[in-house]
């Protein structure tokens, strides 16, 4: 095999870059760090083992290929008790859809049911009504205080109300569920600290109790037009053991909540930040409502909510000329791949007129995000209403970013009338 890079590698290459990436400052603008990482190679050895994949073509290839697997419960067990993979929260995640591999993944994904055109259309009225109400609050606050935090008032609220209504979760429970989601996500981060994992463990335990109770309640009192009641019927046909059926429904409900909240909030706030940051973008969006989808897609490319997706090698192989052994991890650096000049012309420019806008924000292959149509609906609805209802807004101060790597999060987005 010509030009294959084999161990031992210099794993220190990425240390300074990753140390910067995981700080609040690094997250303010991670793209120069990604550019440096790309110059180190298409497949860069990670300091802790495994590899970082920086190029679009290779990330896309890994996502679409059966030669790469999700780090599932068998893989996690092989990593050993002392690793983060066997923390209670990480173990719990191994029961959810994106931690399953075929054939189990195929069965469970079929039972989830997709957000098809009909389902999404049915939700569009709720999304429009909720958006309208949230923008009323935002406008009131802007008038009253001279500035308002879009992330708290709209970005965090719209996804919560949308998924809360769909799952028919009592309104009073929702703020707590949002807090728990913020805590839980650490188990899915690239480099969680021990204390972050402990917070995730506590949140995961509370979420299990909540959703197991919800499943039991819906089993006793099934509702019409309720996904949880439908999942119970579906799983009862597949699984004779009722406890196991309930557990399967619990994992679906839990993951739909976790998957939809932070990611969609980040999309909504990032999109609004990009608009408010440059008057010409806001004016273009206001003048051209037909570009709403293109604005959403370019936001998803330019700065996606999820910057890292991980896979493990099913067998010894090479990737981009680098030898990878069975069970070794590759971290697909989606945020870097989306700025890959080999894929996108003028990749660092926000350009809603791109002729080749396809991206990896919703992953690819068999794990392609089930909620993508819903996230897109929320973002499009918000964008259209925002630029019609309000005059141009401007960013008062740069948002503070959560010091994480995989899941981007704006902790605030303070806006004012321009
Ligand atoms: C902008 C918002 C969103 C982003 C960026 C996003 C991103 C992703 C990504 C990257 C994956 C794949 C992970 C992997 O390949 O390992 C995924 C999977 C998934 N997402 Fe989303 N997501 C979003 C919103 C949603 C919403 C609103 C829902 C549900 C209502 C949802 C439900 C799911 C589910 C169930 C999966 C697992 C699919 C599988 O493993 O087969 N997502 N999402």
Short mmCIF file of C-alpha atoms and ligand atoms in Angstrom, two decimals:
data_model
loop_
_atom_site.label_atom_id
_atom_site.label_comp_id
_atom_site.label_asym_id
_atom_site.label_seq_id
_atom_site.Cartn_x
_atom_site.Cartn_y
_atom_site.Cartn_z
CA UNK A 1 0.00 0.00 0.00
CA UNK A 2 1.76 3.25 -1.05
CA UNK A 3 2.04 6.23 1.31
CA UNK A 4 0.14 4.72 4.21
CA UNK A 5 0.84 6.49 7.51
CA UNK A 6 1.17 3.88 10.23
CA UNK A 7 1.70 4.11 14.00
CA UNK A 8 3.45 5.48 15.97
CA UNK A 9 2.14 8.95 15.12
CA UNK A 10 3.07 12.22 16.74
CA UNK A 11 -0.10 12.65 18.73
CA UNK A 12 1.06 15.96 20.18
CA UNK A 13 0.35 17.79 16.91
CA UNK A 14 -3.21 18.63 17.87
CA UNK A 15 -2.72 19.39 21.58
CA UNK A 16 -2.42 23.21 21.45
CA UNK A 17 -5.17 23.50 18.85
CA UNK A 18 -7.63 21.34 20.78
CA UNK A 19 -6.78 23.05 24.06
CA UNK A 20 -7.77 26.36 22.45
CA UNK A 21 -10.83 24.90 20.75
CA UNK A 22 -12.43 23.81 24.02
CA UNK A 23 -12.27 27.24 25.65
CA UNK A 24 -14.90 29.98 25.55
CA UNK A 25 -12.49 32.12 23.47
CA UNK A 26 -11.78 29.28 21.08
CA UNK A 27 -15.50 28.80 20.58
CA UNK A 28 -15.93 32.53 19.76
CA UNK A 29 -14.25 31.77 16.45
CA UNK A 30 -13.16 28.15 16.01
CA UNK A 31 -12.65 28.47 12.25
CA UNK A 32 -9.00 29.67 12.23
CA UNK A 33 -8.25 26.71 14.53
CA UNK A 34 -9.96 24.38 12.05
CA UNK A 35 -7.96 25.94 9.19
CA UNK A 36 -4.72 25.14 11.07
CA UNK A 37 -5.97 21.62 11.75
CA UNK A 38 -6.70 21.11 8.03
CA UNK A 39 -3.12 22.09 7.20
CA UNK A 40 -1.94 19.29 9.51
CA UNK A 41 -3.70 16.78 7.28
CA UNK A 42 -7.00 15.28 6.23
CA UNK A 43 -6.73 12.70 9.03
CA UNK A 44 -4.89 14.04 12.08
CA UNK A 45 -3.95 11.78 15.03
CA UNK A 46 -5.90 12.87 18.12
CA UNK A 47 -3.91 13.39 21.34
CA UNK A 48 -6.00 10.84 23.27
CA UNK A 49 -6.06 8.20 20.49
CA UNK A 50 -8.09 7.90 17.32
CA UNK A 51 -8.16 10.59 14.63
CA UNK A 52 -9.67 13.92 13.66
CA UNK A 53 -11.01 14.02 10.10
CA UNK A 54 -10.86 17.54 8.68
CA UNK A 55 -11.89 17.25 5.02
CA UNK A 56 -15.44 17.24 3.68
CA UNK A 57 -14.95 14.34 1.22
CA UNK A 58 -13.59 11.97 3.87
CA UNK A 59 -16.24 12.92 6.47
CA UNK A 60 -18.94 12.28 3.89
CA UNK A 61 -17.35 8.96 2.92
CA UNK A 62 -17.22 7.74 6.54
CA UNK A 63 -20.85 8.68 7.22
CA UNK A 64 -22.09 6.82 4.15
CA UNK A 65 -19.98 3.69 4.55
CA UNK A 66 -20.89 0.50 6.43
CA UNK A 67 -17.18 0.11 7.30
CA UNK A 68 -17.65 2.66 10.10
CA UNK A 69 -19.91 2.11 13.09
CA UNK A 70 -21.42 4.09 15.92
CA UNK A 71 -19.62 3.57 19.25
CA UNK A 72 -22.32 1.19 20.52
CA UNK A 73 -22.70 -0.56 23.88
CA UNK A 74 -20.37 -3.45 22.88
CA UNK A 75 -17.67 -1.00 21.81
CA UNK A 76 -18.15 1.02 25.02
CA UNK A 77 -17.73 -2.12 27.14
CA UNK A 78 -14.50 -2.97 25.33
CA UNK A 79 -13.04 0.44 26.31
CA UNK A 80 -12.90 -0.54 30.00
CA UNK A 81 -14.55 0.52 33.22
CA UNK A 82 -12.30 3.46 33.95
CA UNK A 83 -13.18 5.30 30.73
CA UNK A 84 -15.84 7.97 30.18
CA UNK A 85 -17.71 5.52 27.99
CA UNK A 86 -18.95 3.57 30.97
CA UNK A 87 -20.12 6.55 33.03
CA UNK A 88 -23.84 6.03 33.85
CA UNK A 89 -24.90 8.82 31.45
CA UNK A 90 -22.78 7.42 28.61
CA UNK A 91 -24.12 3.91 29.23
CA UNK A 92 -27.66 5.27 29.11
CA UNK A 93 -26.97 6.96 25.79
CA UNK A 94 -25.96 3.59 24.36
CA UNK A 95 -29.67 2.66 24.40
CA UNK A 96 -30.58 5.56 22.08
CA UNK A 97 -30.90 5.48 18.30
CA UNK A 98 -27.61 7.16 17.34
CA UNK A 99 -25.65 4.67 19.46
CA UNK A 100 -27.10 1.61 17.74
CA UNK A 101 -25.74 -0.24 14.73
CA UNK A 102 -27.57 -2.51 12.28
CA UNK A 103 -29.50 -4.72 12.58
CA UNK A 104 -30.82 -3.24 15.87
CA UNK A 105 -30.62 0.31 14.51
CA UNK A 106 -32.70 -0.63 11.46
CA UNK A 107 -35.54 -2.00 13.62
CA UNK A 108 -35.57 0.85 16.13
CA UNK A 109 -35.34 3.56 13.46
CA UNK A 110 -38.33 2.03 11.65
CA UNK A 111 -40.40 2.24 14.85
CA UNK A 112 -39.49 5.91 15.40
CA UNK A 113 -41.45 7.04 12.34
CA UNK A 114 -40.06 10.00 10.39
CA UNK A 115 -41.09 13.61 10.42
CA UNK A 116 -42.64 13.17 7.00
CA UNK A 117 -44.30 15.92 5.00
CA UNK A 118 -47.71 15.33 6.63
CA UNK A 119 -46.41 15.35 10.21
CA UNK A 120 -44.34 18.48 9.63
CA UNK A 121 -47.23 20.23 7.90
CA UNK A 122 -49.41 19.38 10.89
CA UNK A 123 -46.86 21.04 13.17
CA UNK A 124 -46.45 24.16 11.05
CA UNK A 125 -49.43 25.95 12.56
CA UNK A 126 -48.13 25.44 16.10
CA UNK A 127 -44.66 26.59 15.07
CA UNK A 128 -46.08 29.75 13.42
CA UNK A 129 -48.30 30.56 16.40
CA UNK A 130 -45.54 30.01 18.97
CA UNK A 131 -43.05 32.04 16.91
CA UNK A 132 -45.52 34.90 16.71
CA UNK A 133 -45.99 34.95 20.49
CA UNK A 134 -42.25 34.75 21.19
CA UNK A 135 -41.51 37.62 18.80
CA UNK A 136 -44.19 39.69 20.60
CA UNK A 137 -42.28 39.15 23.83
CA UNK A 138 -38.95 39.97 22.14
CA UNK A 139 -40.36 43.19 20.64
CA UNK A 140 -41.87 44.25 24.01
CA UNK A 141 -38.57 43.65 25.77
CA UNK A 142 -36.61 45.56 23.09
CA UNK A 143 -38.95 48.53 23.43
CA UNK A 144 -38.96 48.41 27.23
CA UNK A 145 -35.27 47.76 27.95
CA UNK A 146 -33.54 48.89 24.77
CA UNK A 147 -32.04 45.43 24.35
CA UNK A 148 -33.14 41.81 24.72
CA UNK A 149 -31.55 38.36 24.87
CA UNK A 150 -32.80 36.55 21.77
CA UNK A 151 -31.21 33.24 22.83
CA UNK A 152 -33.22 33.10 26.07
CA UNK A 153 -36.47 34.62 24.79
CA UNK A 154 -36.78 32.90 21.40
CA UNK A 155 -33.90 30.54 20.55
CA UNK A 156 -34.40 28.32 23.59
CA UNK A 157 -38.17 28.63 23.71
CA UNK A 158 -39.32 27.75 20.18
CA UNK A 159 -37.81 24.22 20.04
CA UNK A 160 -39.02 23.50 23.59
CA UNK A 161 -42.60 24.56 22.83
CA UNK A 162 -42.59 22.68 19.51
CA UNK A 163 -41.34 19.35 20.82
CA UNK A 164 -43.24 19.81 24.08
CA UNK A 165 -46.51 20.16 22.17
CA UNK A 166 -45.72 17.24 19.90
CA UNK A 167 -44.93 14.92 22.82
CA UNK A 168 -47.80 16.52 24.80
CA UNK A 169 -45.54 17.32 27.77
CA UNK A 170 -47.15 19.47 30.50
CA UNK A 171 -46.00 23.11 30.13
CA UNK A 172 -45.00 23.23 33.81
CA UNK A 173 -42.44 20.43 33.26
CA UNK A 174 -40.73 22.03 30.29
CA UNK A 175 -38.28 24.48 31.93
CA UNK A 176 -36.86 21.65 34.05
CA UNK A 177 -36.55 19.39 30.99
CA UNK A 178 -34.63 22.12 29.21
CA UNK A 179 -32.22 22.48 32.15
CA UNK A 180 -31.72 18.73 32.29
CA UNK A 181 -31.00 18.64 28.56
CA UNK A 182 -28.27 21.27 28.95
CA UNK A 183 -26.71 19.14 31.68
CA UNK A 184 -27.18 15.82 29.90
CA UNK A 185 -25.42 16.89 26.70
CA UNK A 186 -21.98 16.70 28.38
CA UNK A 187 -22.11 12.91 28.05
CA UNK A 188 -22.24 13.42 24.28
CA UNK A 189 -19.38 15.96 24.21
CA UNK A 190 -15.95 15.29 22.72
CA UNK A 191 -13.89 15.89 25.87
CA UNK A 192 -16.14 16.03 28.96
CA UNK A 193 -14.45 16.63 32.31
CA UNK A 194 -15.16 14.36 35.30
CA UNK A 195 -17.39 17.01 36.89
CA UNK A 196 -19.33 17.54 33.66
CA UNK A 197 -19.89 13.78 33.42
CA UNK A 198 -21.14 13.74 37.01
CA UNK A 199 -23.65 16.50 36.15
CA UNK A 200 -24.71 14.53 33.11
CA UNK A 201 -25.15 11.37 35.23
CA UNK A 202 -27.50 13.20 37.62
CA UNK A 203 -29.52 14.76 34.78
CA UNK A 204 -29.77 11.42 32.97
CA UNK A 205 -31.13 9.69 36.06
CA UNK A 206 -33.82 12.35 36.49
CA UNK A 207 -34.73 12.18 32.79
CA UNK A 208 -35.08 8.38 33.03
CA UNK A 209 -37.49 8.67 35.94
CA UNK A 210 -39.49 11.37 34.14
CA UNK A 211 -39.83 9.60 30.80
CA UNK A 212 -40.42 6.12 32.26
CA UNK A 213 -43.31 7.63 34.23
CA UNK A 214 -44.58 9.35 31.11
CA UNK A 215 -44.56 6.05 29.19
CA UNK A 216 -46.48 4.29 31.98
CA UNK A 217 -49.01 7.11 32.12
CA UNK A 218 -49.56 6.97 28.34
CA UNK A 219 -49.90 3.18 28.52
CA UNK A 220 -52.70 3.60 31.06
CA UNK A 221 -54.24 6.60 29.31
CA UNK A 222 -53.40 6.43 25.60
CA UNK A 223 -54.02 9.62 23.64
CA UNK A 224 -55.01 10.21 20.08
CA UNK A 225 -52.49 11.80 17.82
CA UNK A 226 -49.69 11.22 20.32
CA UNK A 227 -46.32 9.80 19.23
CA UNK A 228 -45.68 8.18 22.63
CA UNK A 229 -49.00 6.28 22.49
CA UNK A 230 -48.19 5.24 18.89
CA UNK A 231 -44.72 4.02 19.87
CA UNK A 232 -46.30 1.91 22.66
CA UNK A 233 -48.64 0.21 20.14
CA UNK A 234 -45.77 -0.36 17.70
CA UNK A 235 -43.46 -1.81 20.34
CA UNK A 236 -46.18 -4.03 21.84
CA UNK A 237 -46.45 -5.71 18.41
CA UNK A 238 -42.67 -6.27 18.27
CA UNK A 239 -41.81 -7.08 21.86
CA UNK A 240 -43.79 -9.56 23.99
CA UNK A 241 -42.09 -8.41 27.22
CA UNK A 242 -43.95 -5.25 28.25
CA UNK A 243 -41.10 -3.91 30.40
CA UNK A 244 -38.78 -4.13 27.42
CA UNK A 245 -41.35 -2.45 25.18
CA UNK A 246 -41.70 0.40 27.70
CA UNK A 247 -37.94 0.75 27.85
CA UNK A 248 -37.74 1.01 24.04
CA UNK A 249 -40.42 3.73 24.01
CA UNK A 250 -38.62 5.54 26.83
CA UNK A 251 -35.40 5.66 24.76
CA UNK A 252 -37.29 7.09 21.78
CA UNK A 253 -39.01 9.81 23.80
CA UNK A 254 -35.82 10.67 25.70
CA UNK A 255 -33.74 10.96 22.58
CA UNK A 256 -36.26 13.01 20.64
CA UNK A 257 -36.17 15.57 23.45
CA UNK A 258 -32.37 15.56 23.76
CA UNK A 259 -31.82 15.64 20.00
CA UNK A 260 -34.18 18.47 19.29
CA UNK A 261 -33.56 21.09 21.97
CA UNK A 262 -29.97 22.33 22.04
CA UNK A 263 -29.31 21.70 18.35
CA UNK A 264 -32.34 23.63 17.11
CA UNK A 265 -31.80 26.44 19.66
CA UNK A 266 -28.26 26.85 18.39
CA UNK A 267 -29.44 26.93 14.77
CA UNK A 268 -32.02 29.64 15.55
CA UNK A 269 -29.62 31.81 17.54
CA UNK A 270 -26.70 31.38 15.12
CA UNK A 271 -28.90 32.29 12.17
CA UNK A 272 -30.21 35.39 13.93
CA UNK A 273 -26.69 36.36 15.02
CA UNK A 274 -25.46 36.11 11.41
CA UNK A 275 -28.37 38.30 10.24
CA UNK A 276 -28.04 40.93 12.95
CA UNK A 277 -24.25 41.02 12.63
CA UNK A 278 -24.38 42.40 9.06
CA UNK A 279 -27.05 44.93 7.99
CA UNK A 280 -26.78 43.82 4.34
CA UNK A 281 -27.72 40.24 5.32
CA UNK A 282 -30.75 41.40 7.28
CA UNK A 283 -31.86 43.65 4.42
CA UNK A 284 -31.45 40.84 1.88
CA UNK A 285 -33.49 38.43 4.01
CA UNK A 286 -36.21 41.08 4.40
CA UNK A 287 -36.29 41.91 0.70
CA UNK A 288 -36.17 38.29 -0.52
CA UNK A 289 -38.51 35.99 1.50
CA UNK A 290 -37.95 33.38 -1.23
CA UNK A 291 -34.37 33.03 0.10
CA UNK A 292 -35.47 31.86 3.58
CA UNK A 293 -34.53 28.21 2.97
CA UNK A 294 -31.21 29.21 1.41
CA UNK A 295 -30.40 31.34 4.49
CA UNK A 296 -31.18 28.39 6.76
CA UNK A 297 -29.04 25.97 4.72
CA UNK A 298 -26.13 28.41 4.55
CA UNK A 299 -26.31 28.87 8.34
CA UNK A 300 -26.19 25.09 8.73
CA UNK A 301 -23.09 24.98 6.53
CA UNK A 302 -21.37 28.11 7.81
CA UNK A 303 -21.66 27.28 11.51
CA UNK A 304 -23.63 24.07 12.21
CA UNK A 305 -24.97 23.28 15.71
CA UNK A 306 -22.98 20.00 15.84
CA UNK A 307 -19.29 20.39 15.00
CA UNK A 308 -18.18 16.81 15.65
CA UNK A 309 -19.69 13.40 14.78
CA UNK A 310 -17.82 10.25 15.83
CA UNK A 311 -17.52 6.75 14.38
CA UNK A 312 -15.34 3.68 15.05
CA UNK A 313 -13.63 1.40 12.54
CA UNK A 314 -15.43 -1.94 12.03
CA UNK A 315 -12.14 -3.50 10.78
CA UNK A 316 -8.52 -2.51 10.09
CA UNK A 317 -8.55 -0.09 7.16
CA UNK A 318 -7.00 3.05 5.73
CA UNK A 319 -8.64 6.44 5.62
CA UNK A 320 -7.08 9.24 3.61
CA UNK A 321 -3.81 7.28 3.53
CA UNK A 322 -3.74 6.70 7.30
CA UNK A 323 -3.90 3.21 8.79
CA UNK A 324 -6.80 2.87 11.25
CA UNK A 325 -7.21 -0.22 13.40
CA UNK A 326 -10.40 -2.02 14.36
CA UNK A 327 -12.32 -0.13 17.09
CA UNK A 328 -10.26 3.06 16.70
CA UNK A 329 -12.30 6.26 16.71
CA UNK A 330 -12.54 8.89 14.01
CA UNK A 331 -14.00 12.27 14.97
CA UNK A 332 -15.50 13.90 11.92
CA UNK A 333 -14.78 17.61 12.34
CA UNK A 334 -17.92 18.80 10.59
CA UNK A 335 -17.24 22.46 11.45
CA UNK A 336 -13.85 22.16 9.68
CA UNK A 337 -15.24 20.11 6.77
CA UNK A 338 -17.82 22.82 6.11
CA UNK A 339 -15.02 25.32 5.48
CA UNK A 340 -13.01 22.92 3.30
CA UNK A 341 -11.86 24.92 0.22
CA UNK A 342 -11.77 21.68 -1.78
CA UNK A 343 -15.54 21.43 -1.34
CA UNK A 344 -16.83 25.03 -1.17
CA UNK A 345 -15.66 28.02 -3.13
CA UNK A 346 -14.85 30.94 -0.83
CA UNK A 347 -15.77 28.69 2.09
CA UNK A 348 -15.33 31.35 4.79
CA UNK A 349 -17.91 33.62 3.17
CA UNK A 350 -21.58 33.44 4.23
CA UNK A 351 -23.33 33.15 0.87
CA UNK A 352 -27.01 32.19 0.60
CA UNK A 353 -26.63 32.08 -3.19
CA UNK A 354 -24.34 29.02 -3.14
CA UNK A 355 -24.94 26.64 -6.00
CA UNK A 356 -23.59 23.68 -4.01
CA UNK A 357 -25.04 24.16 -0.54
CA UNK A 358 -25.32 20.48 0.61
CA UNK A 359 -23.70 19.96 4.03
CA UNK A 360 -23.24 17.44 6.85
CA UNK A 361 -25.03 19.37 9.62
CA UNK A 362 -27.65 16.61 9.85
CA UNK A 363 -25.05 13.83 9.40
CA UNK A 364 -25.43 11.38 6.49
CA UNK A 365 -26.06 7.73 5.68
CA UNK A 366 -28.24 5.58 7.90
CA UNK A 367 -28.09 7.93 10.91
CA UNK A 368 -29.25 10.99 8.96
CA UNK A 369 -31.14 13.22 11.43
CA UNK A 370 -34.80 12.23 11.72
CA UNK A 371 -35.79 15.70 12.89
CA UNK A 372 -34.18 17.68 10.04
CA UNK A 373 -37.53 18.69 8.44
CA UNK A 374 -38.77 19.96 11.81
CA UNK A 375 -35.60 21.95 12.55
CA UNK A 376 -35.79 23.47 9.07
CA UNK A 377 -39.45 24.36 9.55
CA UNK A 378 -38.70 26.18 12.81
CA UNK A 379 -35.77 28.08 11.32
CA UNK A 380 -37.63 29.09 8.14
CA UNK A 381 -40.70 30.19 10.09
CA UNK A 382 -38.62 32.24 12.49
CA UNK A 383 -36.61 33.90 9.73
CA UNK A 384 -39.68 34.87 7.71
CA UNK A 385 -41.51 36.33 10.70
CA UNK A 386 -38.46 38.03 12.21
CA UNK A 387 -37.61 40.21 9.21
CA UNK A 388 -41.26 41.10 8.53
CA UNK A 389 -42.32 41.79 12.11
CA UNK A 390 -39.26 43.71 13.35
CA UNK A 391 -37.10 46.46 11.90
CA UNK A 392 -33.42 45.62 11.51
CA UNK A 393 -31.77 44.47 14.73
CA UNK A 394 -28.13 44.72 15.69
CA UNK A 395 -25.84 42.76 18.01
CA UNK A 396 -25.18 44.67 21.27
CA UNK A 397 -22.25 42.53 22.44
CA UNK A 398 -20.62 39.37 21.15
CA UNK A 399 -22.42 36.32 22.52
CA UNK A 400 -20.67 34.23 25.15
CA UNK A 401 -20.10 30.71 23.89
CA UNK A 402 -20.24 27.54 25.99
CA UNK A 403 -16.69 26.13 26.31
CA UNK A 404 -17.42 22.89 24.45
CA UNK A 405 -16.32 21.37 21.17
CA UNK A 406 -19.04 19.17 19.65
CA UNK A 407 -22.28 20.96 20.54
CA UNK A 408 -22.15 24.70 19.91
CA UNK A 409 -24.16 26.87 22.25
CA UNK A 410 -24.66 30.64 22.45
CA UNK A 411 -25.26 31.44 26.11
CA UNK A 412 -26.80 34.80 25.17
CA UNK A 413 -27.58 36.84 22.07
CA UNK A 414 -28.19 40.44 23.11
CA UNK A 415 -29.89 42.44 20.38
CA UNK A 416 -31.17 46.01 20.00
CA UNK A 417 -32.98 48.00 17.30
CA UNK A 418 -30.38 49.14 14.75
C1 LIG B 1 -30.74 22.01 13.82
C2 LIG B 1 -31.19 21.00 14.51
C3 LIG B 1 -30.60 19.63 14.48
C4 LIG B 1 -29.32 19.22 14.17
C5 LIG B 1 -28.15 20.08 13.75
C6 LIG B 1 -29.29 17.78 14.31
C7 LIG B 1 -28.18 17.00 14.07
C8 LIG B 1 -28.16 15.62 14.09
C9 LIG B 1 -27.03 14.81 13.78
C10 LIG B 1 -25.65 15.34 13.40
C11 LIG B 1 -27.40 13.51 13.91
C12 LIG B 1 -26.60 12.26 13.61
C13 LIG B 1 -25.64 11.81 14.67
C14 LIG B 1 -24.77 10.70 14.14
O1 LIG B 1 -24.64 10.53 12.90
O2 LIG B 1 -24.19 9.99 14.95
C15 LIG B 1 -28.79 13.51 14.32
C16 LIG B 1 -29.52 12.38 14.57
C17 LIG B 1 -30.80 12.39 15.04
N1 LIG B 1 -31.59 13.50 15.23
FE1 LIG B 1 -31.11 15.41 14.86
N2 LIG B 1 -30.52 17.35 14.72
C18 LIG B 1 -31.35 18.44 14.83
C19 LIG B 1 -32.67 18.44 15.20
C20 LIG B 1 -33.39 17.33 15.51
C21 LIG B 1 -34.79 17.32 15.90
C22 LIG B 1 -35.67 18.57 15.95
C23 LIG B 1 -35.11 16.03 16.17
C24 LIG B 1 -36.40 15.43 16.61
C25 LIG B 1 -37.51 16.06 16.75
C26 LIG B 1 -33.93 15.21 15.92
C27 LIG B 1 -33.89 13.84 16.05
C28 LIG B 1 -32.80 13.07 15.71
C29 LIG B 1 -32.80 11.62 15.84
C30 LIG B 1 -33.93 10.74 16.35
C31 LIG B 1 -31.53 11.19 15.41
C32 LIG B 1 -30.99 9.77 15.39
C33 LIG B 1 -31.04 9.19 14.01
C34 LIG B 1 -30.35 7.85 13.92
O3 LIG B 1 -29.37 7.59 14.62
O4 LIG B 1 -30.82 7.04 13.10
N3 LIG B 1 -32.92 16.03 15.53
N4 LIG B 1 -29.24 14.80 14.41
#
